[in-house]
Coordinates of C-alpha atoms in Angstrom, one line a residue:
X17 CA 221.1 203.9 61.8
X18 CA 224.6 202.6 61.0
X19 CA 227.2 202.5 63.8
X20 CA 229.7 205.3 63.9
X21 CA 233.2 204.9 62.4
X22 CA 234.9 204.8 65.8
X23 CA 232.8 201.9 66.8
X24 CA 233.7 200.0 63.6
X25 CA 237.4 200.6 64.2
X26 CA 237.2 199.4 67.7
X27 CA 235.5 196.2 66.5
X28 CA 238.2 195.4 63.9
X29 CA 240.5 192.5 64.9
X30 CA 244.3 192.8 64.9
X31 CA 244.7 191.2 61.4
X32 CA 242.6 194.0 59.9
X33 CA 244.9 196.6 61.4
X34 CA 247.9 194.8 60.0
X35 CA 246.3 194.8 56.6
X36 CA 245.5 198.5 56.6
X37 CA 249.0 199.3 57.7
X38 CA 250.5 197.1 55.0
X39 CA 248.2 198.7 52.3
X40 CA 249.3 202.2 53.4
X41 CA 253.0 201.2 53.3
X42 CA 252.6 199.6 49.9
X43 CA 250.8 202.7 48.5
X44 CA 253.6 205.0 49.8
X45 CA 256.3 202.7 48.4
X46 CA 254.6 202.4 45.1
X47 CA 254.2 206.2 44.7
X48 CA 258.0 206.6 45.4
X49 CA 259.0 203.8 43.0
X50 CA 256.7 205.1 40.3
X51 CA 258.2 208.6 40.5
X52 CA 261.7 207.1 40.4
X53 CA 260.8 204.9 37.4
X54 CA 259.3 207.9 35.5
X55 CA 262.4 210.0 36.1
X56 CA 264.7 207.1 35.0
X57 CA 262.7 206.7 31.8
X58 CA 262.9 210.5 31.1
X59 CA 266.6 210.5 31.7
X60 CA 267.1 207.5 29.4
X61 CA 265.0 209.1 26.7
X62 CA 267.1 212.3 26.9
X63 CA 270.4 210.3 26.7
X64 CA 269.1 208.3 23.8
X65 CA 268.0 211.4 21.8
X66 CA 271.1 213.4 22.4
X67 CA 273.4 210.4 21.6
X68 CA 271.6 210.1 18.2
X69 CA 272.0 213.8 17.5
X70 CA 275.7 213.7 18.5
X71 CA 276.4 210.6 16.4
X72 CA 274.6 212.1 13.4
X73 CA 276.6 215.3 13.7
X74 CA 279.9 213.4 13.7
X75 CA 278.9 211.4 10.6
X76 CA 277.7 214.4 8.7
X77 CA 280.9 216.6 9.1
X78 CA 282.5 215.8 5.8
X79 CA 279.3 215.7 3.8
X80 CA 278.2 219.0 5.2
X81 CA 281.4 220.8 4.5
X82 CA 281.4 219.5 0.9
X83 CA 277.6 220.1 0.6
X84 CA 277.1 216.5 -0.5
X85 CA 273.3 216.4 -0.1
X86 CA 273.0 212.8 -1.3
X87 CA 275.3 211.5 1.5
X88 CA 273.5 213.7 4.0
X89 CA 270.1 212.3 3.0
X90 CA 271.4 208.7 3.3
X91 CA 272.7 209.5 6.8
X92 CA 269.4 211.0 7.9
X93 CA 267.4 208.1 6.4
X94 CA 269.4 205.6 8.5
X95 CA 268.9 207.8 11.6
X96 CA 265.1 208.0 11.0
X97 CA 264.8 204.2 11.1
X98 CA 265.9 204.1 14.7
X99 CA 263.2 203.3 17.2
X100 CA 261.3 206.3 18.5
X101 CA 262.7 208.8 15.9
X102 CA 260.1 210.9 14.3
X103 CA 262.1 213.3 12.2
X104 CA 265.7 214.3 11.6
X105 CA 266.9 217.5 9.9
X106 CA 270.2 219.2 9.0
X107 CA 270.4 223.0 8.7
X108 CA 273.3 225.2 7.7
X109 CA 274.8 228.0 9.8
X110 CA 272.1 230.4 8.3
X111 CA 269.4 228.1 9.5
X112 CA 268.4 227.0 6.0
X113 CA 267.1 223.5 5.7
X114 CA 269.5 221.2 3.8
X115 CA 267.9 217.7 4.1
X116 CA 265.3 216.0 6.3
X117 CA 264.0 212.5 6.9
X118 CA 261.0 211.1 8.7
X119 CA 257.4 212.0 8.9
X120 CA 256.0 215.5 9.0
X121 CA 255.1 216.8 12.6
X122 CA 251.9 215.5 13.9
X123 CA 249.9 215.9 17.1
X124 CA 252.0 213.4 19.2
X125 CA 254.2 214.8 21.9
X126 CA 257.8 215.1 20.7
X127 CA 261.2 216.2 22.1
X128 CA 264.0 217.8 20.0
X129 CA 267.7 217.2 20.4
X130 CA 270.3 219.4 18.7
X131 CA 274.0 218.9 18.0
X132 CA 276.4 221.2 16.2
X133 CA 278.3 219.9 13.1
X134 CA 281.8 221.2 13.8
X135 CA 285.3 220.5 12.3
X136 CA 287.8 221.8 14.9
X137 CA 286.6 225.3 15.5
X138 CA 284.4 225.7 12.4
X139 CA 280.7 225.4 12.7
X140 CA 279.2 223.8 9.5
X141 CA 275.6 223.3 10.5
X142 CA 273.2 221.8 13.0
X143 CA 271.5 218.4 13.4
X144 CA 268.1 218.2 15.0
X145 CA 266.6 214.8 16.0
X146 CA 262.9 214.8 17.0
X147 CA 261.8 211.8 19.1
X148 CA 258.4 210.7 20.1
X149 CA 257.5 210.8 23.8
X150 CA 255.7 207.6 24.7
X151 CA 253.0 207.6 27.3
X152 CA 254.2 206.7 30.9
X153 CA 254.0 202.9 31.4
X154 CA 251.6 201.4 33.9
X155 CA 254.6 200.4 35.9
X156 CA 253.9 198.7 39.2
X157 CA 250.3 199.8 39.6
X158 CA 248.6 196.7 38.1
X159 CA 250.4 194.2 40.4
X160 CA 250.0 196.5 43.4
X161 CA 246.3 196.7 42.8
X162 CA 246.1 192.9 42.9
X163 CA 248.2 192.8 46.1
X164 CA 245.9 195.4 47.8
X165 CA 242.8 193.4 46.7
X166 CA 244.3 190.2 48.2
X167 CA 245.1 192.0 51.5
X168 CA 241.6 193.4 51.7
X169 CA 240.2 189.9 51.1
X170 CA 242.5 188.5 53.8
X171 CA 241.4 191.2 56.3
X172 CA 237.7 190.6 55.6
X173 CA 238.1 186.8 56.1
X174 CA 240.0 187.3 59.3
X175 CA 237.3 189.7 60.5
X176 CA 234.6 187.2 59.8
X177 CA 236.4 184.4 61.5
X178 CA 237.1 186.4 64.7
X179 CA 233.8 188.1 65.1
X180 CA 232.2 187.9 68.6
X181 CA 228.5 187.2 69.3
X182 CA 228.1 190.9 70.4
X183 CA 229.0 191.9 66.9
X184 CA 225.9 190.3 65.3
X185 CA 224.1 193.7 65.3
X186 CA 226.3 194.6 62.4
X187 CA 225.4 193.4 59.0
X188 CA 227.1 190.2 57.9
X189 CA 229.2 190.6 54.8
X190 CA 229.8 187.5 52.7
X191 CA 233.1 187.6 50.9
X192 CA 232.7 187.4 47.2
X193 CA 234.3 184.7 45.1
X194 CA 237.7 185.8 43.9
X195 CA 238.6 185.3 40.3
X196 CA 242.3 185.4 39.5
X197 CA 243.1 188.2 37.2
X198 CA 245.5 187.4 34.4
X199 CA 247.7 190.3 33.6
X200 CA 249.0 189.9 30.0
X201 CA 252.7 190.6 29.4
X202 CA 253.2 193.8 27.5
X203 CA 254.9 193.0 24.2
X204 CA 256.0 195.5 21.7
X205 CA 253.6 195.4 18.7
X206 CA 255.1 194.5 15.3
X207 CA 256.4 197.5 13.4
X208 CA 254.0 198.6 10.7
X209 CA 255.4 199.4 7.2
X210 CA 253.7 201.6 4.7
X211 CA 254.6 201.4 1.0
X212 CA 253.8 203.2 -2.3
X213 CA 254.5 202.1 -5.9
X214 CA 256.3 204.2 -8.5
X215 CA 256.0 203.2 -12.2
X216 CA 258.4 204.8 -14.7
X217 CA 257.5 204.3 -18.3
X218 CA 259.9 205.0 -21.2
X219 CA 258.4 206.8 -24.1
X220 CA 261.4 206.4 -26.5
X221 CA 263.4 203.3 -25.4
X222 CA 262.3 201.4 -28.5
X223 CA 263.4 204.2 -30.8
X224 CA 266.8 204.5 -29.0
X225 CA 267.4 200.8 -29.5
X226 CA 267.1 201.3 -33.3
X227 CA 269.1 204.5 -33.4
X228 CA 272.0 203.7 -31.1
X229 CA 274.7 201.1 -31.5
X230 CA 275.2 198.5 -28.7
X231 CA 278.0 200.4 -26.9
X232 CA 276.1 203.8 -26.9
X233 CA 272.9 202.2 -25.6
X234 CA 274.8 200.3 -22.9
X235 CA 276.4 203.5 -21.7
X236 CA 273.1 205.3 -21.6
X237 CA 271.4 202.6 -19.6
X238 CA 274.4 202.3 -17.3
X239 CA 274.2 206.0 -16.5
X240 CA 270.4 205.7 -16.0
X241 CA 271.0 202.8 -13.6
X242 CA 273.5 204.7 -11.6
X243 CA 271.1 207.6 -11.2
X244 CA 268.3 205.3 -10.3
X245 CA 270.4 203.7 -7.5
X246 CA 271.2 207.1 -6.1
X247 CA 267.5 208.1 -6.0
X248 CA 266.4 204.8 -4.3
X249 CA 269.2 205.3 -1.7
X250 CA 267.9 208.8 -1.0
X251 CA 264.2 207.8 -0.6
X252 CA 264.4 204.3 0.8
X253 CA 263.2 202.5 -2.3
X254 CA 264.0 199.3 -4.1
X255 CA 263.4 197.9 -7.6
X256 CA 260.4 195.6 -7.9
X257 CA 259.9 194.9 -11.6
X258 CA 261.7 195.7 -14.9
X259 CA 260.8 195.0 -18.5
X260 CA 261.3 196.6 -21.9
X261 CA 258.5 199.1 -21.4
X262 CA 258.6 200.2 -17.7
X263 CA 260.2 199.6 -14.3
X264 CA 258.4 199.6 -10.9
X265 CA 259.9 200.7 -7.6
X266 CA 258.4 200.4 -4.1
X267 CA 259.1 203.0 -1.4
X268 CA 258.8 202.2 2.3
X269 CA 258.1 204.2 5.4
X270 CA 257.8 203.3 9.1
X271 CA 255.6 206.3 9.9
X272 CA 252.7 206.8 7.5
X273 CA 251.3 206.2 4.0
X274 CA 251.7 209.9 3.3
X275 CA 255.5 209.7 3.8
X276 CA 255.9 206.6 1.6
X277 CA 253.8 208.3 -1.1
X278 CA 255.8 211.5 -0.8
X279 CA 259.1 209.6 -1.1
X280 CA 257.8 208.0 -4.3
X281 CA 256.7 211.4 -5.7
X282 CA 260.0 213.0 -4.9
X283 CA 261.9 210.1 -6.5
X284 CA 259.7 210.4 -9.6
X285 CA 260.3 214.2 -9.9
X286 CA 264.0 213.7 -9.4
X287 CA 264.2 211.0 -12.2
X288 CA 262.1 213.1 -14.6
X289 CA 264.4 216.1 -13.8
X290 CA 267.6 214.1 -14.3
X291 CA 266.5 213.0 -17.8
X292 CA 264.7 216.2 -18.9
X293 CA 267.6 218.6 -17.9
X294 CA 270.5 216.4 -18.9
X295 CA 273.1 218.0 -21.3
X296 CA 273.4 214.8 -23.3
X297 CA 272.0 214.8 -26.8
X298 CA 270.4 211.4 -26.4
X299 CA 268.1 211.0 -23.4
X300 CA 265.5 208.7 -22.1
X301 CA 262.0 210.3 -22.1
X302 CA 260.0 209.2 -19.1
X303 CA 256.5 209.4 -17.6
X304 CA 255.7 208.3 -14.1
X305 CA 252.8 207.3 -11.9
X306 CA 252.6 206.8 -8.1
X307 CA 250.0 204.3 -6.9
X308 CA 249.1 202.4 -3.8
X309 CA 251.1 199.2 -3.4
X310 CA 249.2 196.0 -2.9
X311 CA 248.8 195.1 0.8
X312 CA 248.8 191.4 1.9
X313 CA 246.1 192.4 4.5
X314 CA 243.7 193.7 1.9
X315 CA 240.7 191.7 0.8
X316 CA 240.7 189.9 -2.5
X317 CA 238.5 192.6 -4.1
X318 CA 240.8 195.4 -2.8
X319 CA 243.9 193.7 -4.2
X320 CA 242.2 193.1 -7.5
X321 CA 241.1 196.7 -7.7
X322 CA 244.6 198.0 -6.9
X323 CA 246.1 195.8 -9.7
X324 CA 243.5 197.0 -12.2
X325 CA 244.3 200.7 -11.4
X326 CA 248.0 200.0 -11.7
X327 CA 247.5 198.6 -15.2
X328 CA 245.2 201.6 -16.1
X329 CA 248.0 204.0 -15.0
X330 CA 250.5 202.2 -17.3
X331 CA 248.1 202.4 -20.3
X332 CA 247.6 206.1 -19.6
X333 CA 251.3 206.8 -19.3
X334 CA 251.9 205.2 -22.7
X335 CA 249.9 207.9 -24.4
X336 CA 250.6 210.8 -22.0
X337 CA 253.0 213.7 -22.8
X338 CA 256.6 213.4 -21.8
X339 CA 257.5 214.2 -18.1
X340 CA 254.0 213.5 -16.9
X341 CA 253.7 212.5 -13.2
X342 CA 250.4 211.0 -12.1
X343 CA 249.3 210.4 -8.5
X344 CA 246.5 208.0 -7.7
X345 CA 243.4 209.8 -6.3
X346 CA 243.2 207.2 -3.5
X347 CA 246.5 208.4 -2.1
X348 CA 245.3 212.0 -1.9
X349 CA 242.2 211.3 0.2
X350 CA 242.7 212.3 3.8
X351 CA 246.4 213.0 3.3
X352 CA 248.8 215.9 3.7
X353 CA 250.2 215.6 0.1
X354 CA 248.1 218.5 -1.1
X355 CA 249.9 220.7 1.4
X356 CA 253.2 220.1 -0.3
X357 CA 252.3 219.7 -4.0
X358 CA 250.1 221.4 -6.6
X359 CA 247.8 219.1 -8.6
X360 CA 245.8 219.3 -11.8
X361 CA 242.7 217.1 -12.3
X362 CA 242.5 215.0 -15.5
X363 CA 239.4 215.4 -17.6
X364 CA 239.6 211.9 -19.1
X365 CA 240.6 210.0 -16.0
X366 CA 239.2 210.5 -12.5
X367 CA 241.4 207.9 -10.9
X368 CA 244.5 210.1 -11.1
X369 CA 245.6 213.7 -10.8
X370 CA 248.7 215.2 -12.5
X371 CA 251.4 216.9 -10.4
X372 CA 251.9 220.4 -11.6
X373 CA 254.7 221.5 -9.2
X374 CA 256.1 220.8 -5.7
X375 CA 256.2 223.6 -3.1
X376 CA 259.2 225.0 -1.3
X377 CA 261.4 224.1 0.5
X378 CA 261.1 220.7 -1.2
X379 CA 261.7 222.2 -4.7
X380 CA 265.1 223.6 -3.7
X381 CA 266.0 220.4 -2.1
X382 CA 265.2 218.4 -5.2
X383 CA 267.2 220.8 -7.3
X384 CA 270.3 220.3 -5.1
X385 CA 269.9 216.6 -5.1
X386 CA 269.6 216.6 -8.9
X387 CA 272.8 218.5 -9.3
X388 CA 274.6 216.1 -6.9
X389 CA 273.4 213.1 -8.9
X390 CA 274.4 214.6 -12.2
X391 CA 277.9 215.1 -10.9
X392 CA 278.3 211.4 -10.1

């Protein structure tokens, strides 16, 4: 029968009592410090989110009053690139969505911060910045656990050293060998970027070169370049390749592949709309395809397959009807794109689907952006 607890406590030497007292004091101190740290982190998060919202509201005053959606989209795109920002939106006084940037809401915990866009006493709209709430850091608990373990070891060794012969009725406990635990330093993981490739194919550039004189062709291409720069500024894209048949642009996102793909699709619809609804008699006729961009971390076979599919899309665009927009089937698997767009399958090509239309409110946003770009 094991001895009662009171007997064990009476047989403990003074160093053991000191260890127990130190452990209790450390645990109480750690609980207080952890609570204080959590409150400081929450307060800092609130100040950071509200500061971003206030800053964005100040920058968006003139663009909101003039309804310059292009400038508003550029402002939100810069805000969405800040650390911890999930989404950023601007609504008018009637709570209608004007522009937004960032990923669509997911399952992660988020906190919203709102600021009013005002000029003197006039309210022009509202800015909402949504930030991700990170899990509470481990704080001081890992080093505290090591300290408690060392104190227990010290108390056990002191007890073994100071045991009296009358204590031999109790089982002898051999202290285990201690292995120093290496606590790795927490470093912020490298930021992951997602990308999608947009290919624009001109169906009539060769004919226009024969029909137009040098000055008219130069003016047409200069206007096209200006519109292209506006679209890439809106949707965080850059020119990757250009030749006499097509041009390729890559679109980036810090959040997900769905967002980069959606940016490329919106840019394609905007470019097709700018050319198809222009009032000029001479226009560029375009087709477009959105495919997965080659990733340096992919295997050799995956990169080769991606390259082959990109060439297949270019060959298909060369014979497709004008204003055709194709999206690679690979981008539609396990994605949210089908919740924002309507697609039509292709009977003669299973690697792609054709975009039929984009749902609201994105359709209205694209139309407003198209009118803004045509006015440039």
